[in-house]
Amino acid sequence: LMNQPNQSRKGYLLVFLGAVCISFAAFFVKGAPIDTSMVAFYRLLFGAAALFLAAVIQGVPLKPPRQCIGMIALAGLLFCCDILIWHKSILYVGPGIATIIANFQVILLAVFGVVFLKEVLSWPQKLSAPLALIGLALLLGLHGQVLPEGTVKGTILALLSACFYAGYVLTLRRTQSVGLKMAPAANMAWVSLFCCLFIGIFCVGTRVSFEIPDLRTGLLLAALGIFCQSLGWLLLSIGLPY
């Protein structure tokens, strides 16, 4: 890492710090005693509000360029699918395993880089995929018949979430690379708002209650939105282009 240019090192550091913030999301989701889709809705609602506030404080333009709107909306839709499925997987396999499996998106991104961007993987990168699969097998147990009920379903959901997660990361990076790109805070605010709208439509369609039952739950949802969604993804969106 020290051999990288300064901007590249800055990108690695920001992505690392963003990943640390996001890594706490599963524990907030697990602790909120409401439907997981509603947790996702308020996560994005509070996150979008915090990001718009940050953009206003920074004094950056809020209006997205016309050529960026479609890509921003797509990022919101992909993250909507990712977060709804991942939140559900937490109920079956717990926050730890769900987070580990969802982060298999890094393998999918590496495959994308090789196939479509003609990137050349280093030997450590080539070894990481089989090691990760072996680790997953050891983590879950090699004999399906002795796994706790719901483990297989939760694992499948988390792996599906990883697919949407990978698509979201690629699209998010694209939103920060197109012409007339927005400031990171404003860009992530619009992505979060679009995602919130898609999740809200899903919640209305499935007749999930929007009620927050108590103050503790409200604080958990606010922390999830501000710390994990707003700060975490803001750091990631700044660091990814580097």
CSV table of N, CA, C and O in Angstrom, one decimal, residues 70-132:
chain,number,residue,atom,x,y,z
A,70,GLY,N,-30.4,8.4,-14.3
A,70,GLY,CA,-30.7,7.0,-14.6
A,70,GLY,C,-29.7,6.1,-13.8
A,70,GLY,O,-30.2,5.1,-13.2
A,71,MET,N,-28.5,6.5,-13.8
A,71,MET,CA,-27.5,5.7,-13.1
A,71,MET,C,-27.7,5.7,-11.6
A,71,MET,O,-27.5,4.7,-10.9
A,72,ILE,N,-28.0,6.9,-11.1
A,72,ILE,CA,-28.3,7.0,-9.7
A,72,ILE,C,-29.5,6.2,-9.3
A,72,ILE,O,-29.5,5.5,-8.2
A,73,ALA,N,-30.6,6.3,-10.1
A,73,ALA,CA,-31.8,5.5,-9.8
A,73,ALA,C,-31.4,4.0,-9.8
A,73,ALA,O,-31.9,3.2,-9.0
A,74,LEU,N,-30.6,3.5,-10.8
A,74,LEU,CA,-30.2,2.1,-10.9
A,74,LEU,C,-29.5,1.7,-9.6
A,74,LEU,O,-29.7,0.6,-9.1
A,75,ALA,N,-28.5,2.6,-9.2
A,75,ALA,CA,-27.8,2.3,-8.0
A,75,ALA,C,-28.8,2.1,-6.8
A,75,ALA,O,-28.6,1.2,-5.9
A,76,GLY,N,-29.8,3.0,-6.7
A,76,GLY,CA,-30.8,2.9,-5.6
A,76,GLY,C,-31.6,1.6,-5.7
A,76,GLY,O,-31.8,1.0,-4.7
A,77,LEU,N,-31.9,1.2,-6.9
A,77,LEU,CA,-32.7,0.0,-7.1
A,77,LEU,C,-31.9,-1.3,-6.7
A,77,LEU,O,-32.4,-2.2,-6.0
A,78,LEU,N,-30.6,-1.3,-7.1
A,78,LEU,CA,-29.7,-2.4,-6.8
A,78,LEU,C,-29.5,-2.5,-5.3
A,78,LEU,O,-29.5,-3.6,-4.7
A,79,PHE,N,-29.3,-1.4,-4.6
A,79,PHE,CA,-29.1,-1.4,-3.2
A,79,PHE,C,-30.3,-1.7,-2.5
A,79,PHE,O,-30.3,-2.4,-1.4
A,80,CYS,N,-31.5,-1.3,-3.0
A,80,CYS,CA,-32.8,-1.7,-2.4
A,80,CYS,C,-32.9,-3.3,-2.4
A,80,CYS,O,-33.2,-3.8,-1.4
A,81,CYS,N,-32.6,-3.9,-3.5
A,81,CYS,CA,-32.7,-5.4,-3.6
A,81,CYS,C,-31.6,-6.0,-2.6
A,81,CYS,O,-31.9,-7.0,-1.9
A,82,ASP,N,-30.4,-5.4,-2.6
A,82,ASP,CA,-29.4,-6.0,-1.7
A,82,ASP,C,-29.8,-5.9,-0.3
A,82,ASP,O,-29.7,-6.9,0.5
A,83,ILE,N,-30.2,-4.7,0.2
A,83,ILE,CA,-30.4,-4.5,1.6
A,83,ILE,C,-31.7,-5.2,2.1
A,83,ILE,O,-31.7,-5.8,3.2
A,84,LEU,N,-32.7,-5.3,1.3
A,84,LEU,CA,-33.9,-6.1,1.7
A,84,LEU,C,-33.6,-7.6,1.9
A,84,LEU,O,-34.0,-8.2,2.9
A,85,ILE,N,-32.8,-8.1,0.9
A,85,ILE,CA,-32.5,-9.5,1.0
A,85,ILE,C,-31.5,-9.8,2.1
A,85,ILE,O,-31.6,-10.8,2.9
A,86,TRP,N,-30.5,-8.9,2.3
A,86,TRP,CA,-29.5,-9.1,3.3
A,86,TRP,C,-30.1,-9.0,4.7
A,86,TRP,O,-29.8,-9.8,5.6
A,87,HIS,N,-31.0,-8.0,4.9
A,87,HIS,CA,-31.6,-7.9,6.2
A,87,HIS,C,-32.4,-9.1,6.6
A,87,HIS,O,-32.4,-9.5,7.7
A,88,LYS,N,-33.0,-9.7,5.6
A,88,LYS,CA,-33.8,-10.9,5.8
A,88,LYS,C,-32.8,-12.1,6.2
A,88,LYS,O,-33.2,-12.9,7.1
A,89,SER,N,-31.7,-12.2,5.5
A,89,SER,CA,-30.7,-13.3,5.8
A,89,SER,C,-30.2,-13.2,7.2
A,89,SER,O,-29.9,-14.3,7.8
A,90,ILE,N,-30.1,-12.0,7.8
A,90,ILE,CA,-29.7,-11.9,9.2
A,90,ILE,C,-30.5,-12.7,10.2
A,90,ILE,O,-30.1,-13.2,11.1
A,91,LEU,N,-31.8,-12.7,9.9
A,91,LEU,CA,-32.8,-13.4,10.8
A,91,LEU,C,-32.5,-14.9,10.8
A,91,LEU,O,-32.7,-15.6,11.8
A,92,TYR,N,-31.9,-15.4,9.7
A,92,TYR,CA,-31.7,-16.9,9.6
A,92,TYR,C,-30.3,-17.3,10.0
A,92,TYR,O,-30.1,-18.4,10.7
A,93,VAL,N,-29.3,-16.5,9.7
A,93,VAL,CA,-27.9,-17.0,10.1
A,93,VAL,C,-27.2,-16.0,11.0
A,93,VAL,O,-26.0,-16.3,11.3
A,94,GLY,N,-27.8,-15.0,11.4
A,94,GLY,CA,-27.2,-14.0,12.4
A,94,GLY,C,-26.4,-13.0,11.7
A,94,GLY,O,-26.0,-13.1,10.5
A,95,PRO,N,-26.0,-11.9,12.4
A,95,PRO,CA,-25.3,-10.8,11.8
A,95,PRO,C,-23.9,-11.1,11.3
A,95,PRO,O,-23.5,-10.6,10.3
A,96,GLY,N,-23.2,-12.0,12.0
A,96,GLY,CA,-21.8,-12.3,11.6
A,96,GLY,C,-21.7,-13.0,10.3
A,96,GLY,O,-21.0,-12.5,9.4
A,97,ILE,N,-22.4,-14.1,10.2
A,97,ILE,CA,-22.3,-15.0,9.0
A,97,ILE,C,-22.9,-14.2,7.8
A,97,ILE,O,-22.4,-14.3,6.7
A,98,ALA,N,-24.0,-13.6,8.1
A,98,ALA,CA,-24.7,-12.8,7.0
A,98,ALA,C,-23.8,-11.8,6.4
A,98,ALA,O,-23.7,-11.6,5.2
A,99,THR,N,-23.0,-11.1,7.2
A,99,THR,CA,-22.1,-10.1,6.8
A,99,THR,C,-20.9,-10.7,6.0
A,99,THR,O,-20.5,-10.2,4.9
A,100,ILE,N,-20.4,-11.8,6.5
A,100,ILE,CA,-19.3,-12.4,5.8
A,100,ILE,C,-19.7,-12.9,4.5
A,100,ILE,O,-19.0,-12.7,3.5
A,101,ILE,N,-20.9,-13.5,4.4
A,101,ILE,CA,-21.3,-14.1,3.1
A,101,ILE,C,-21.7,-13.0,2.1
A,101,ILE,O,-21.3,-13.0,0.9
A,102,ALA,N,-22.3,-11.9,2.6
A,102,ALA,CA,-22.6,-10.8,1.7
A,102,ALA,C,-21.4,-10.2,1.1
A,102,ALA,O,-21.4,-9.7,0.0
A,103,ASN,N,-20.3,-10.2,1.8
A,103,ASN,CA,-19.0,-9.6,1.3
A,103,ASN,C,-18.3,-10.5,0.3
A,103,ASN,O,-17.2,-10.2,-0.1
A,104,PHE,N,-18.9,-11.6,0.0
A,104,PHE,CA,-18.4,-12.4,-1.2
A,104,PHE,C,-18.6,-11.6,-2.5
A,104,PHE,O,-18.1,-12.0,-3.5
A,105,GLN,N,-19.2,-10.4,-2.4
A,105,GLN,CA,-19.2,-9.5,-3.5
A,105,GLN,C,-17.8,-9.2,-4.0
A,105,GLN,O,-17.7,-8.9,-5.2
A,106,VAL,N,-16.8,-9.2,-3.2
A,106,VAL,CA,-15.5,-8.9,-3.6
A,106,VAL,C,-15.0,-9.9,-4.7
A,106,VAL,O,-14.3,-9.6,-5.6
A,107,ILE,N,-15.4,-11.2,-4.5
A,107,ILE,CA,-15.0,-12.2,-5.5
A,107,ILE,C,-15.8,-11.9,-6.8
A,107,ILE,O,-15.2,-12.0,-7.9
A,108,LEU,N,-17.0,-11.6,-6.8
A,108,LEU,CA,-17.8,-11.2,-8.0
A,108,LEU,C,-17.2,-10.0,-8.7
A,108,LEU,O,-17.1,-10.0,-9.9
A,109,LEU,N,-16.7,-9.0,-7.9
A,109,LEU,CA,-16.1,-7.8,-8.5
A,109,LEU,C,-14.8,-8.2,-9.2
A,109,LEU,O,-14.5,-7.7,-10.2
A,110,ALA,N,-14.0,-9.1,-8.6
A,110,ALA,CA,-12.8,-9.5,-9.2
A,110,ALA,C,-13.0,-10.3,-10.5
A,110,ALA,O,-12.3,-10.0,-11.5
A,111,VAL,N,-14.1,-11.1,-10.5
A,111,VAL,CA,-14.4,-11.8,-11.8
A,111,VAL,C,-14.8,-10.8,-12.8
A,111,VAL,O,-14.5,-10.9,-14.0
A,112,PHE,N,-15.6,-9.8,-12.4
A,112,PHE,CA,-16.0,-8.8,-13.4
A,112,PHE,C,-14.8,-8.1,-13.9
A,112,PHE,O,-14.8,-7.8,-15.1
A,113,GLY,N,-13.9,-7.7,-13.1
A,113,GLY,CA,-12.7,-7.0,-13.5
A,113,GLY,C,-11.9,-7.8,-14.5
A,113,GLY,O,-11.4,-7.3,-15.5
A,114,VAL,N,-11.8,-9.2,-14.3
A,114,VAL,CA,-11.0,-10.0,-15.2
A,114,VAL,C,-11.8,-10.2,-16.6
A,114,VAL,O,-11.2,-10.0,-17.6
A,115,VAL,N,-13.1,-10.4,-16.5
A,115,VAL,CA,-13.8,-10.7,-17.7
A,115,VAL,C,-14.1,-9.5,-18.6
A,115,VAL,O,-13.9,-9.5,-19.8
A,116,PHE,N,-14.5,-8.4,-17.9
A,116,PHE,CA,-14.9,-7.2,-18.7
A,116,PHE,C,-13.9,-6.1,-18.7
A,116,PHE,O,-13.9,-5.3,-19.7
A,117,LEU,N,-13.0,-6.0,-17.7
A,117,LEU,CA,-12.0,-4.9,-17.7
A,117,LEU,C,-10.6,-5.4,-18.0
A,117,LEU,O,-9.7,-4.6,-18.0
A,118,LYS,N,-10.5,-6.7,-18.3
A,118,LYS,CA,-9.2,-7.3,-18.7
A,118,LYS,C,-8.1,-7.1,-17.6
A,118,LYS,O,-7.0,-6.9,-17.9
A,119,GLU,N,-8.5,-7.0,-16.3
A,119,GLU,CA,-7.6,-6.9,-15.3
A,119,GLU,C,-6.8,-8.2,-15.0
A,119,GLU,O,-7.4,-9.3,-15.3
A,120,VAL,N,-5.6,-8.1,-14.6
A,120,VAL,CA,-4.8,-9.3,-14.2
A,120,VAL,C,-4.7,-9.4,-12.7
A,120,VAL,O,-4.2,-8.5,-12.0
A,121,LEU,N,-5.1,-10.6,-12.2
A,121,LEU,CA,-5.1,-10.8,-10.8
A,121,LEU,C,-3.8,-11.2,-10.3
A,121,LEU,O,-3.0,-11.9,-11.0
A,122,SER,N,-3.4,-10.8,-9.1
A,122,SER,CA,-2.2,-11.2,-8.5
A,122,SER,C,-2.4,-12.6,-7.9
A,122,SER,O,-3.5,-13.1,-7.8
A,123,TRP,N,-1.3,-13.3,-7.5
A,123,TRP,CA,-1.4,-14.6,-6.9
A,123,TRP,C,-2.2,-14.6,-5.6
A,123,TRP,O,-3.1,-15.5,-5.4
A,124,PRO,N,-2.0,-13.6,-4.7
A,124,PRO,CA,-2.9,-13.6,-3.5
A,124,PRO,C,-4.4,-13.5,-3.9
A,124,PRO,O,-5.2,-14.1,-3.2
A,125,GLN,N,-4.7,-12.7,-4.9
A,125,GLN,CA,-6.1,-12.5,-5.3
A,125,GLN,C,-6.6,-13.8,-5.9
A,125,GLN,O,-7.8,-14.2,-5.7
A,126,LYS,N,-5.8,-14.6,-6.7
A,126,LYS,CA,-6.2,-15.8,-7.2
A,126,LYS,C,-6.5,-16.9,-6.1
A,126,LYS,O,-7.4,-17.7,-6.3
A,127,LEU,N,-5.7,-16.8,-5.1
A,127,LEU,CA,-5.9,-17.8,-4.0
A,127,LEU,C,-7.0,-17.4,-3.1
A,127,LEU,O,-7.6,-18.3,-2.4
A,128,SER,N,-7.4,-16.2,-3.1
A,128,SER,CA,-8.4,-15.7,-2.1
A,128,SER,C,-9.8,-16.4,-2.4
A,128,SER,O,-10.5,-16.7,-1.4
A,129,ALA,N,-10.2,-16.6,-3.6
A,129,ALA,CA,-11.5,-17.1,-3.9
A,129,ALA,C,-11.7,-18.6,-3.4
A,129,ALA,O,-12.6,-18.8,-2.6
A,130,PRO,N,-10.8,-19.5,-3.7
A,130,PRO,CA,-10.9,-20.9,-3.2
A,130,PRO,C,-10.8,-20.9,-1.7
A,130,PRO,O,-11.5,-21.7,-1.0
A,131,LEU,N,-9.9,-20.0,-1.1
A,131,LEU,CA,-9.8,-20.0,0.4
A,131,LEU,C,-11.1,-19.5,1.0
A,131,LEU,O,-11.5,-20.0,2.1
A,132,ALA,N,-11.7,-18.5,0.4
A,132,ALA,CA,-13.0,-18.0,0.9
A,132,ALA,C,-14.1,-19.1,0.9
A,132,ALA,O,-14.9,-19.2,1.8
